[in-house]
CSV table of C-alpha atoms and ligand atoms in Angstrom, one decimal:
chain,number,residue,atom,x,y,z
A,1,MET,CA,-3.9,3.8,20.0
A,2,ILE,CA,-4.9,0.2,20.6
A,3,ASP,CA,-6.9,-0.5,23.7
A,4,ILE,CA,-7.5,-4.2,24.0
A,5,GLU,CA,-9.9,-3.5,26.9
A,6,GLN,CA,-12.3,-1.9,24.4
A,7,TYR,CA,-12.7,-5.3,22.7
A,8,ARG,CA,-13.9,-6.9,26.0
A,9,LYS,CA,-17.0,-4.7,25.7
A,10,VAL,CA,-17.7,-6.2,22.3
A,11,VAL,CA,-16.8,-9.9,22.6
A,12,GLY,CA,-16.7,-10.5,26.3
A,13,ASP,CA,-14.0,-11.3,28.8
A,14,LYS,CA,-13.4,-14.9,28.0
A,15,GLN,CA,-12.3,-14.3,24.4
A,16,ILE,CA,-10.0,-11.5,25.4
A,17,ASN,CA,-8.5,-13.4,28.3
A,18,ASP,CA,-7.9,-16.4,26.1
A,19,LEU,CA,-6.3,-14.2,23.4
A,20,ILE,CA,-3.9,-12.6,25.9
A,21,GLU,CA,-3.0,-16.0,27.3
A,22,LYS,CA,-2.4,-17.4,23.9
A,23,ALA,CA,-0.2,-14.4,22.9
A,24,LYS,CA,2.1,-15.0,25.9
A,25,ALA,CA,2.9,-18.5,24.5
A,26,HIS,CA,4.4,-16.8,21.4
A,27,GLU,CA,7.0,-14.8,23.2
A,28,GLY,CA,10.4,-15.1,21.5
A,29,LYS,CA,8.8,-16.1,18.2
A,30,ARG,CA,8.7,-14.0,15.1
A,31,TYR,CA,6.1,-14.2,12.3
A,32,LEU,CA,5.8,-12.6,8.9
A,33,MET,CA,2.8,-11.7,6.7
A,34,VAL,CA,3.4,-10.7,3.0
A,35,ASN,CA,0.9,-9.3,0.6
A,36,THR,CA,0.9,-6.6,-2.1
A,37,THR,CA,-1.1,-3.6,-0.9
A,38,SER,CA,-1.4,-1.7,2.3
A,39,ASP,CA,-4.9,-0.4,1.5
A,40,GLY,CA,-7.8,-1.3,-0.8
A,41,GLY,CA,-9.4,-4.7,-0.5
A,42,GLY,CA,-10.1,-7.1,2.3
A,43,VAL,CA,-6.6,-8.5,2.9
A,44,ALA,CA,-5.2,-5.1,3.7
A,45,GLU,CA,-8.2,-4.4,5.8
A,46,MET,CA,-7.5,-7.4,8.0
A,47,LEU,CA,-3.8,-6.9,8.2
A,48,ASN,CA,-4.2,-3.3,9.1
A,49,SER,CA,-6.0,-4.4,12.2
A,50,MET,CA,-4.4,-7.7,13.1
A,51,VAL,CA,-0.7,-6.7,12.9
A,52,PRO,CA,-0.9,-3.8,15.3
A,53,ILE,CA,-3.2,-5.6,17.8
A,54,LEU,CA,-1.0,-8.7,17.9
A,55,ASN,CA,2.1,-6.5,18.3
A,56,HIS,CA,0.4,-4.7,21.1
A,57,LEU,CA,-0.2,-8.1,22.7
A,58,GLY,CA,3.5,-8.9,22.5
A,59,VAL,CA,3.4,-11.1,19.4
A,60,ALA,CA,6.2,-10.2,17.0
A,61,LEU,CA,4.3,-10.2,13.8
A,62,GLU,CA,5.8,-8.2,10.9
A,63,TRP,CA,4.1,-7.2,7.6
A,64,LYS,CA,5.9,-6.8,4.3
A,65,ILE,CA,4.5,-5.6,1.0
A,66,LEU,CA,5.8,-6.9,-2.2
A,67,HIS,CA,6.1,-3.9,-4.5
A,68,GLY,CA,5.8,-4.2,-8.3
A,69,PHE,CA,5.4,-2.2,-11.4
A,70,HIS,CA,2.1,-1.6,-13.1
A,71,GLU,CA,2.8,-4.5,-15.6
A,72,PHE,CA,3.3,-6.9,-12.7
A,73,PHE,CA,-0.1,-6.0,-11.3
A,74,GLU,CA,-1.7,-6.3,-14.7
A,75,VAL,CA,-0.3,-9.9,-14.8
A,76,THR,CA,-1.4,-10.7,-11.2
A,77,LYS,CA,-4.9,-9.2,-11.8
A,78,SER,CA,-5.2,-11.5,-14.8
A,79,PHE,CA,-4.1,-14.4,-12.6
A,80,HIS,CA,-6.7,-13.3,-10.0
A,81,ASN,CA,-9.4,-13.3,-12.7
A,82,ALA,CA,-8.3,-16.6,-14.2
A,83,LEU,CA,-8.2,-18.3,-10.8
A,84,GLN,CA,-11.8,-17.2,-10.4
A,85,GLY,CA,-12.6,-18.7,-13.8
A,86,SER,CA,-11.7,-16.3,-16.7
A,87,ASP,CA,-9.5,-17.1,-19.7
A,88,ILE,CA,-5.9,-16.2,-19.7
A,89,ASP,CA,-3.1,-16.1,-22.3
A,90,LEU,CA,-0.4,-17.6,-20.1
A,91,THR,CA,2.7,-16.8,-22.2
A,92,ASP,CA,6.3,-17.3,-21.2
A,93,GLU,CA,6.7,-13.6,-21.0
A,94,VAL,CA,3.8,-13.3,-18.5
A,95,LYS,CA,5.3,-16.1,-16.4
A,96,LYS,CA,8.7,-14.4,-16.5
A,97,LEU,CA,7.4,-11.0,-15.3
A,98,TYR,CA,5.6,-12.7,-12.5
A,99,LEU,CA,8.6,-14.7,-11.4
A,100,ASP,CA,11.2,-12.0,-11.9
A,101,THR,CA,9.3,-9.5,-9.7
A,102,ASN,CA,9.1,-12.1,-6.9
A,103,GLN,CA,12.7,-13.1,-7.3
A,104,GLU,CA,13.8,-9.5,-7.2
A,105,PHE,CA,11.8,-8.9,-4.0
A,106,ALA,CA,13.4,-12.0,-2.5
A,107,SER,CA,16.9,-10.8,-3.4
A,108,TYR,CA,16.7,-7.8,-1.1
A,109,ASN,CA,14.6,-9.3,1.8
A,110,LYS,CA,15.7,-11.6,4.6
A,111,PHE,CA,13.0,-13.9,5.9
A,112,ASP,CA,14.4,-15.3,9.1
A,113,HIS,CA,11.1,-15.5,10.9
A,114,ASP,CA,9.7,-18.6,12.6
A,115,VAL,CA,6.6,-18.8,10.3
A,116,ILE,CA,5.9,-17.0,7.0
A,117,VAL,CA,2.4,-16.4,5.7
A,118,ILE,CA,2.0,-15.4,2.1
A,119,HIS,CA,-1.3,-13.9,1.0
A,120,ASP,CA,-2.9,-14.6,-2.4
A,121,PRO,CA,-1.3,-15.4,-5.8
A,122,GLN,CA,0.8,-12.2,-6.3
A,123,PRO,CA,3.6,-13.2,-3.9
A,124,LEU,CA,3.0,-17.0,-4.1
A,125,PRO,CA,6.3,-17.9,-5.8
A,126,LEU,CA,8.4,-16.1,-3.3
A,127,ILE,CA,8.9,-19.5,-1.7
A,128,ALA,CA,10.9,-20.7,-4.7
A,129,PHE,CA,13.5,-17.9,-4.1
A,130,PHE,CA,14.4,-18.5,-0.5
A,131,GLU,CA,16.2,-21.3,1.2
A,132,LYS,CA,13.3,-22.7,3.2
A,133,LYS,CA,14.2,-22.8,6.8
A,134,GLN,CA,10.8,-22.5,8.5
A,135,PRO,CA,7.1,-23.4,7.9
A,136,TRP,CA,5.5,-21.4,5.0
A,137,ILE,CA,1.7,-21.0,4.8
A,138,TRP,CA,-0.2,-19.8,1.8
A,139,ARG,CA,-3.3,-17.9,2.6
A,140,LEU,CA,-5.8,-17.8,-0.3
A,141,HIS,CA,-8.5,-15.2,-0.2
A,142,ILE,CA,-10.2,-15.7,-3.6
A,143,ASP,CA,-12.8,-18.0,-4.9
A,144,ILE,CA,-11.2,-21.0,-6.7
A,145,THR,CA,-14.3,-23.1,-7.2
A,146,ASN,CA,-13.7,-23.1,-10.9
A,147,PRO,CA,-10.1,-22.0,-11.8
A,148,ASN,CA,-8.7,-21.8,-15.3
A,149,LYS,CA,-6.9,-25.2,-15.7
A,150,GLY,CA,-3.7,-23.9,-17.4
A,151,LEU,CA,-3.1,-21.3,-14.7
A,152,TRP,CA,-4.0,-23.7,-11.9
A,153,ASP,CA,-1.4,-26.2,-13.1
A,154,PHE,CA,1.2,-23.4,-13.3
A,155,VAL,CA,0.5,-22.0,-9.8
A,156,LYS,CA,0.0,-25.5,-8.2
A,157,GLN,CA,3.8,-26.2,-8.4
A,158,TYR,CA,4.4,-23.2,-6.1
A,159,ILE,CA,1.4,-23.9,-3.8
A,160,GLN,CA,2.7,-27.4,-3.2
A,161,MET,CA,6.0,-26.1,-1.9
A,162,TYR,CA,4.1,-24.7,1.2
A,163,ASP,CA,3.5,-26.6,4.4
A,164,ARG,CA,-0.1,-25.6,4.6
A,165,MET,CA,-2.8,-23.6,2.8
A,166,ILE,CA,-5.4,-21.5,4.5
A,167,ILE,CA,-8.8,-21.3,2.7
A,168,SER,CA,-12.0,-19.6,3.7
A,169,ASN,CA,-14.4,-22.3,2.6
A,170,THR,CA,-14.4,-26.1,2.2
A,171,ALA,CA,-15.6,-25.5,-1.4
A,172,TYR,CA,-12.1,-24.3,-2.3
A,173,ARG,CA,-10.5,-27.7,-1.4
A,174,LYS,CA,-8.8,-29.2,-4.4
A,175,ASP,CA,-8.4,-32.9,-4.9
A,176,ASP,CA,-5.2,-32.5,-6.9
A,177,LEU,CA,-3.4,-30.7,-4.1
A,178,ALA,CA,-1.5,-33.1,-1.8
A,179,MET,CA,-1.2,-30.8,1.1
A,180,ASP,CA,-2.9,-29.9,4.4
A,181,ASP,CA,-5.3,-27.1,4.4
A,182,ILE,CA,-7.1,-25.3,7.2
A,183,ILE,CA,-10.3,-23.3,7.1
A,184,ILE,CA,-10.0,-19.8,8.7
A,185,TYR,CA,-12.8,-17.3,8.2
A,186,PRO,CA,-11.8,-13.7,7.5
A,187,ALA,CA,-13.1,-11.1,10.0
A,188,ILE,CA,-13.8,-7.5,10.6
A,189,ASP,CA,-12.5,-5.2,13.3
A,190,PRO,CA,-15.5,-3.8,15.3
A,191,LEU,CA,-13.5,-0.8,16.6
A,192,THR,CA,-12.1,0.7,13.5
A,193,GLU,CA,-13.5,3.9,11.9
A,194,LYS,CA,-15.1,1.5,9.4
A,195,ASN,CA,-17.0,-0.5,11.9
A,196,ARG,CA,-17.4,1.4,15.2
A,197,GLU,CA,-20.9,2.5,16.1
A,198,LEU,CA,-21.8,5.9,14.7
A,199,SER,CA,-24.4,8.4,16.1
A,200,ARG,CA,-27.2,9.5,13.8
A,201,GLU,CA,-25.5,12.9,13.7
A,202,ASN,CA,-22.2,11.4,12.5
A,203,ILE,CA,-24.0,9.5,9.8
A,204,GLU,CA,-25.9,12.6,8.6
A,205,GLU,CA,-22.7,14.6,8.6
A,206,GLU,CA,-21.0,12.0,6.4
A,207,MET,CA,-23.9,11.9,4.0
A,208,SER,CA,-24.1,15.6,3.7
A,209,LYS,CA,-20.3,15.9,3.2
A,210,HIS,CA,-20.8,13.6,0.1
A,211,LYS,CA,-24.0,15.4,-1.0
A,212,ILE,CA,-26.2,12.4,-0.4
A,213,PRO,CA,-29.7,13.5,0.4
A,214,LEU,CA,-31.6,11.4,2.9
A,215,ASP,CA,-35.1,12.1,1.4
A,216,LYS,CA,-35.4,8.6,0.0
A,217,PRO,CA,-34.4,5.2,1.3
A,218,ILE,CA,-30.8,4.3,0.3
A,219,ILE,CA,-29.5,1.1,-1.0
A,220,SER,CA,-25.8,0.6,-1.6
A,221,GLN,CA,-22.9,-1.6,-2.7
A,222,VAL,CA,-19.4,-1.0,-1.4
A,223,SER,CA,-16.8,-2.7,-3.5
A,224,ARG,CA,-13.8,-2.2,-5.7
A,225,PHE,CA,-14.8,-1.7,-9.4
A,226,ASP,CA,-14.1,-5.3,-10.4
A,227,ILE,CA,-16.0,-7.5,-12.8
A,228,TRP,CA,-16.5,-10.1,-10.1
A,229,LYS,CA,-18.4,-7.6,-8.0
A,230,ASP,CA,-20.7,-7.1,-11.0
A,231,PRO,CA,-21.2,-3.3,-10.6
A,232,GLU,CA,-23.0,-3.1,-14.0
A,233,GLY,CA,-25.5,-5.7,-12.7
A,234,VAL,CA,-26.1,-3.5,-9.7
A,235,ILE,CA,-27.2,-0.7,-12.0
A,236,GLU,CA,-29.5,-3.1,-13.8
A,237,VAL,CA,-31.0,-4.3,-10.5
A,238,PHE,CA,-31.5,-0.8,-9.4
A,239,ARG,CA,-33.5,0.0,-12.6
A,240,LYS,CA,-35.8,-2.9,-11.8
A,241,VAL,CA,-36.2,-1.9,-8.1
A,242,ARG,CA,-37.1,1.6,-9.2
A,243,GLU,CA,-40.0,0.3,-11.2
A,244,THR,CA,-41.9,-0.2,-7.9
A,245,SER,CA,-39.9,1.5,-5.1
A,246,ASP,CA,-38.5,5.0,-5.0
A,247,CYS,CA,-35.0,4.9,-3.6
A,248,ARG,CA,-31.5,6.0,-4.2
A,249,LEU,CA,-28.5,3.9,-5.0
A,250,VAL,CA,-25.0,4.8,-3.7
A,251,MET,CA,-22.1,2.9,-5.2
A,252,CYS,CA,-19.0,3.3,-3.1
A,253,GLY,CA,-15.8,2.1,-4.7
A,254,SER,CA,-12.1,2.3,-4.2
A,255,MET,CA,-9.1,1.6,-6.4
A,256,ALA,CA,-6.6,-0.8,-4.8
A,257,SER,CA,-3.0,-0.2,-5.9
A,258,ASP,CA,-2.6,-3.8,-6.9
A,259,ASP,CA,-5.8,-3.7,-9.0
A,260,PRO,CA,-5.1,-1.8,-12.3
A,261,GLU,CA,-8.5,-2.6,-13.8
A,262,GLY,CA,-10.6,-0.4,-11.5
A,263,GLY,CA,-10.5,2.9,-13.5
A,264,GLU,CA,-11.7,1.3,-16.7
A,265,ILE,CA,-14.5,-0.6,-15.1
A,266,PHE,CA,-15.6,2.4,-13.3
A,267,LYS,CA,-15.9,4.4,-16.5
A,268,ARG,CA,-18.1,1.6,-18.0
A,269,VAL,CA,-20.4,1.6,-15.0
A,270,GLU,CA,-20.6,5.4,-14.9
A,271,GLU,CA,-21.6,5.4,-18.6
A,272,LYS,CA,-24.2,2.8,-18.0
A,273,ALA,CA,-25.8,4.8,-15.2
A,274,ARG,CA,-25.4,8.3,-16.8
A,275,ASP,CA,-29.2,9.1,-16.9
A,276,LEU,CA,-29.5,8.0,-13.3
A,277,THR,CA,-26.5,10.0,-12.0
A,278,GLU,CA,-27.9,13.0,-13.9
A,279,SER,CA,-31.2,12.7,-12.1
A,280,GLY,CA,-29.4,12.2,-8.8
A,281,ASP,CA,-30.8,8.7,-8.3
A,282,VAL,CA,-27.4,7.0,-8.5
A,283,ILE,CA,-24.5,8.5,-6.7
A,284,PHE,CA,-20.9,7.2,-7.0
A,285,VAL,CA,-18.4,7.9,-4.2
A,286,ILE,CA,-14.8,7.0,-5.0
A,287,ASN,CA,-12.0,6.4,-2.5
A,288,ALA,CA,-14.1,7.6,0.4
A,289,GLU,CA,-12.8,7.6,4.0
A,290,GLU,CA,-13.5,4.6,6.2
A,291,VAL,CA,-16.0,6.6,8.3
A,292,PHE,CA,-18.1,7.3,5.2
A,293,VAL,CA,-18.2,3.6,4.3
A,294,ASN,CA,-19.3,3.0,7.9
A,295,ALA,CA,-22.0,5.7,7.6
A,296,LEU,CA,-23.2,4.4,4.3
A,297,GLN,CA,-23.5,0.8,5.4
A,298,SER,CA,-25.3,2.0,8.5
A,299,VAL,CA,-27.8,4.3,6.8
A,300,SER,CA,-28.6,1.9,4.0
A,301,GLU,CA,-32.0,0.2,4.3
A,302,VAL,CA,-30.5,-2.7,2.2
A,303,VAL,CA,-26.9,-3.4,1.2
A,304,ILE,CA,-26.3,-5.3,-2.1
A,305,GLN,CA,-23.3,-7.5,-2.8
A,306,LYS,CA,-23.9,-8.7,-6.3
A,307,SER,CA,-20.7,-10.8,-6.7
A,308,ILE,CA,-20.2,-13.4,-9.4
A,309,ARG,CA,-17.3,-14.9,-7.4
A,310,GLU,CA,-16.3,-13.9,-3.9
A,311,GLY,CA,-13.6,-15.4,-1.8
A,312,PHE,CA,-15.3,-14.3,1.4
A,313,GLY,CA,-16.6,-10.7,1.0
A,314,LEU,CA,-15.8,-8.7,4.1
A,315,THR,CA,-18.3,-6.0,3.0
A,316,VAL,CA,-21.1,-8.5,3.7
A,317,SER,CA,-20.0,-8.9,7.4
A,318,GLU,CA,-19.4,-5.1,7.6
A,319,ALA,CA,-23.0,-4.4,6.6
A,320,LEU,CA,-24.5,-7.1,8.8
A,321,TRP,CA,-22.5,-5.8,11.7
A,322,LYS,CA,-24.3,-2.5,11.3
A,323,GLY,CA,-27.7,-4.2,11.4
A,324,THR,CA,-28.3,-3.8,7.7
A,325,PRO,CA,-29.7,-6.8,5.8
A,326,VAL,CA,-27.8,-7.9,2.7
A,327,VAL,CA,-29.2,-9.0,-0.6
A,328,THR,CA,-26.4,-10.9,-2.2
A,329,SER,CA,-25.2,-13.8,-4.4
A,330,LYS,CA,-25.1,-17.4,-3.4
A,331,VAL,CA,-21.4,-17.7,-4.2
A,332,GLY,CA,-18.0,-18.4,-2.5
A,333,GLY,CA,-17.8,-17.3,1.1
A,334,ILE,CA,-21.0,-15.3,1.1
A,335,PRO,CA,-23.4,-18.1,2.3
A,336,LEU,CA,-21.2,-18.4,5.4
A,337,GLN,CA,-22.3,-14.9,6.3
A,338,VAL,CA,-25.8,-14.6,4.9
A,339,LYS,CA,-28.4,-17.2,5.9
A,340,ASP,CA,-31.2,-16.9,3.4
A,341,GLY,CA,-34.3,-15.4,4.9
A,342,VAL,CA,-32.6,-14.9,8.3
A,343,ASN,CA,-30.2,-12.0,8.0
A,344,GLY,CA,-30.6,-11.2,4.3
A,345,PHE,CA,-31.3,-13.0,1.0
A,346,LEU,CA,-29.2,-15.2,-1.2
A,347,CYS,CA,-29.9,-15.0,-5.0
A,348,GLU,CA,-28.3,-16.6,-8.0
A,349,PRO,CA,-25.6,-14.1,-9.0
A,350,THR,CA,-27.1,-13.3,-12.4
A,351,ASP,CA,-30.8,-13.4,-11.5
A,352,ASN,CA,-31.5,-9.7,-11.5
A,353,ASP,CA,-35.2,-10.2,-11.0
A,354,ALA,CA,-34.6,-12.1,-7.8
A,355,PHE,CA,-32.3,-9.4,-6.5
A,356,ALA,CA,-34.8,-6.7,-7.3
A,357,GLU,CA,-37.7,-8.6,-5.8
A,358,ARG,CA,-35.8,-9.3,-2.5
A,359,ILE,CA,-34.7,-5.7,-2.3
A,360,VAL,CA,-38.2,-4.4,-2.8
A,361,SER,CA,-39.6,-6.8,-0.2
A,362,LEU,CA,-37.1,-5.4,2.4
A,363,LEU,CA,-37.7,-1.8,1.4
A,364,ASN,CA,-41.5,-2.4,2.0
A,365,ASP,CA,-41.1,-4.1,5.4
A,366,ARG,CA,-39.4,-2.3,8.2
A,367,ASP,CA,-40.0,-5.0,10.8
A,368,LEU,CA,-38.4,-7.6,8.5
A,369,ARG,CA,-35.4,-5.3,8.1
A,370,GLU,CA,-35.0,-4.8,11.8
A,371,ARG,CA,-35.4,-8.5,12.6
A,372,MET,CA,-32.8,-9.5,9.9
A,373,GLY,CA,-30.5,-6.7,11.0
A,374,GLN,CA,-30.5,-8.0,14.6
A,375,LYS,CA,-29.8,-11.6,13.5
A,376,GLY,CA,-27.0,-10.4,11.2
A,377,LYS,CA,-25.2,-8.5,14.0
A,378,GLU,CA,-25.4,-11.6,16.2
A,379,HIS,CA,-24.0,-13.8,13.5
A,380,VAL,CA,-21.1,-11.5,12.9
A,381,ARG,CA,-20.4,-11.2,16.6
A,382,GLU,CA,-20.2,-14.9,17.0
A,383,ASN,CA,-18.2,-15.7,13.9
A,384,PHE,CA,-16.5,-12.9,12.1
A,385,LEU,CA,-14.8,-10.6,14.4
A,386,ILE,CA,-11.0,-10.0,14.4
A,387,THR,CA,-10.4,-11.3,17.9
A,388,ARG,CA,-11.4,-14.8,16.7
A,389,LEU,CA,-9.2,-14.4,13.6
A,390,MET,CA,-6.2,-13.5,15.6
A,391,SER,CA,-6.8,-16.4,17.9
A,392,ASP,CA,-7.0,-18.8,14.9
A,393,TYR,CA,-3.7,-17.5,13.6
A,394,LEU,CA,-2.0,-18.0,16.9
A,395,ASP,CA,-3.4,-21.6,17.1
A,396,LEU,CA,-2.1,-22.2,13.6
A,397,PHE,CA,1.4,-20.9,14.4
A,398,SER,CA,1.5,-23.1,17.5
A,399,SER,CA,0.4,-26.2,15.7
A,400,ILE,CA,2.6,-25.8,12.7
A,401,LEU,CA,5.7,-25.1,14.9
A,402,GLN,CA,4.8,-28.2,17.0
A,403,ASP,CA,4.5,-30.3,13.9
A,404,GLN,CA,8.1,-29.3,12.9
A,405,THR,CA,9.6,-30.1,16.4
A,406,PRO,CA,11.4,-33.4,16.3
A,407,THR,CA,9.9,-35.8,18.7
B,501,UDP,N1,-13.6,-0.9,0.7
B,501,UDP,C1,-13.5,0.5,1.1
B,501,UDP,N2,-13.9,1.5,0.3
B,501,UDP,C2,-14.5,1.2,-0.9
B,501,UDP,C3,-14.6,-0.2,-1.3
B,501,UDP,C4,-14.2,-1.2,-0.5
B,501,UDP,O1,-13.0,0.8,2.2
B,501,UDP,O2,-14.8,2.1,-1.6
B,501,UDP,C5,-13.3,-1.9,1.6
B,501,UDP,C6,-14.5,-2.6,2.2
B,501,UDP,O3,-15.1,-1.9,3.2
B,501,UDP,C7,-13.8,-3.9,2.7
B,501,UDP,C8,-12.7,-4.2,1.6
B,501,UDP,O4,-12.5,-2.9,1.0
B,501,UDP,O5,-13.3,-3.8,3.9
B,501,UDP,C9,-13.2,-5.1,0.6
B,501,UDP,O6,-13.1,-6.4,1.0
B,501,UDP,P1,-13.9,-7.6,0.4
B,501,UDP,O7,-13.4,-8.9,1.1
B,501,UDP,O8,-15.3,-7.3,0.4
B,501,UDP,O9,-13.4,-7.6,-1.1
B,501,UDP,P2,-12.0,-7.6,-1.9
B,501,UDP,O10,-11.8,-6.2,-2.3
B,501,UDP,O11,-11.0,-8.1,-0.9
B,501,UDP,O12,-12.2,-8.5,-3.0
């Protein structure tokens, strides 16, 4: 049950009063969010919080999920990868599958809302299959600093049909897109099972449930098994860390229903770490409950986020919120969250030596961990909590509706 009053204790009266006031101005309007999964990954994480809270505040925000067959998600995952820089074989058949699934979804849905927000590339072309009667916004969550050119040219035709594009970082601006964009940072919900404060007892209970001994310091990465999160690199870094520091690595991963590659990548990582899992130094936890993720991010001395590309990386804010320093890559949206040497360390994504060195320096220095942990928490409180995100969306809805009002 949502209790907006609880958020006051976290972000203060002003932010909550402003949000309640803003919500009132949206009475009578109806908004829609569309993505492709209800759980797994950062987009679902945010929508699962935002939609009910805004509804609770009287804003009629609906959420629809575009369903597709396995082949559709194979195609869209290859699009996701290519937009982050991989190669792709963009055949007519691939394009047809992508467009047909969107067209079919459009055929049995009525979008009569005042503003439509479409998340990420999977449902991007929906706009082509509706008679456009209202503002449409495309919300991009991935890292497009270096997209595959052929695919970019293909998706660009659909992006340009939108009235506005939301990105998480100025680095994702594209000179060849003649449209307005707006920067909105993603955010975490401080009151969910994933992020609420846990007692030491709760944390120990969660660890024991998953057979994770607390006899050594824990370092961890929480991420889908995805090449862009470099899980194999995490194992390599751990081997280096272990040369000087005795610790245990927990890798917590989930399989999102719109990401068909997870199982195969997990198998590869498991194989690579076999000797370490047998000795109990590496522990994998798959599809764990939110409270376990919370406990793990809280109990870890250091959290790793070794992404090669990262649209934003909610896991980074989640860890910082728990007062845990993060050693991570200087890519995509991560430097918005981690200030090097302040609340964690930024490394070149493939520089395993630098990762290991930074992790060891933190493992050896409790004061540094505490100082950084404190700074991380403050940084998230100021910038990356869901109350700010909801307020940004309400502002955007107001401004886009105003732009469309004839003067
Ligand atoms: N997540 C989870 N369990 C896992 C792995 C990930 O609950 O085993 C959550 C994680 O806590 C975060 C989201 O999935 O809330 C991942 O979001 P992020 O932006 O870091 O990456 P994405 O998966 O969207 O690329």
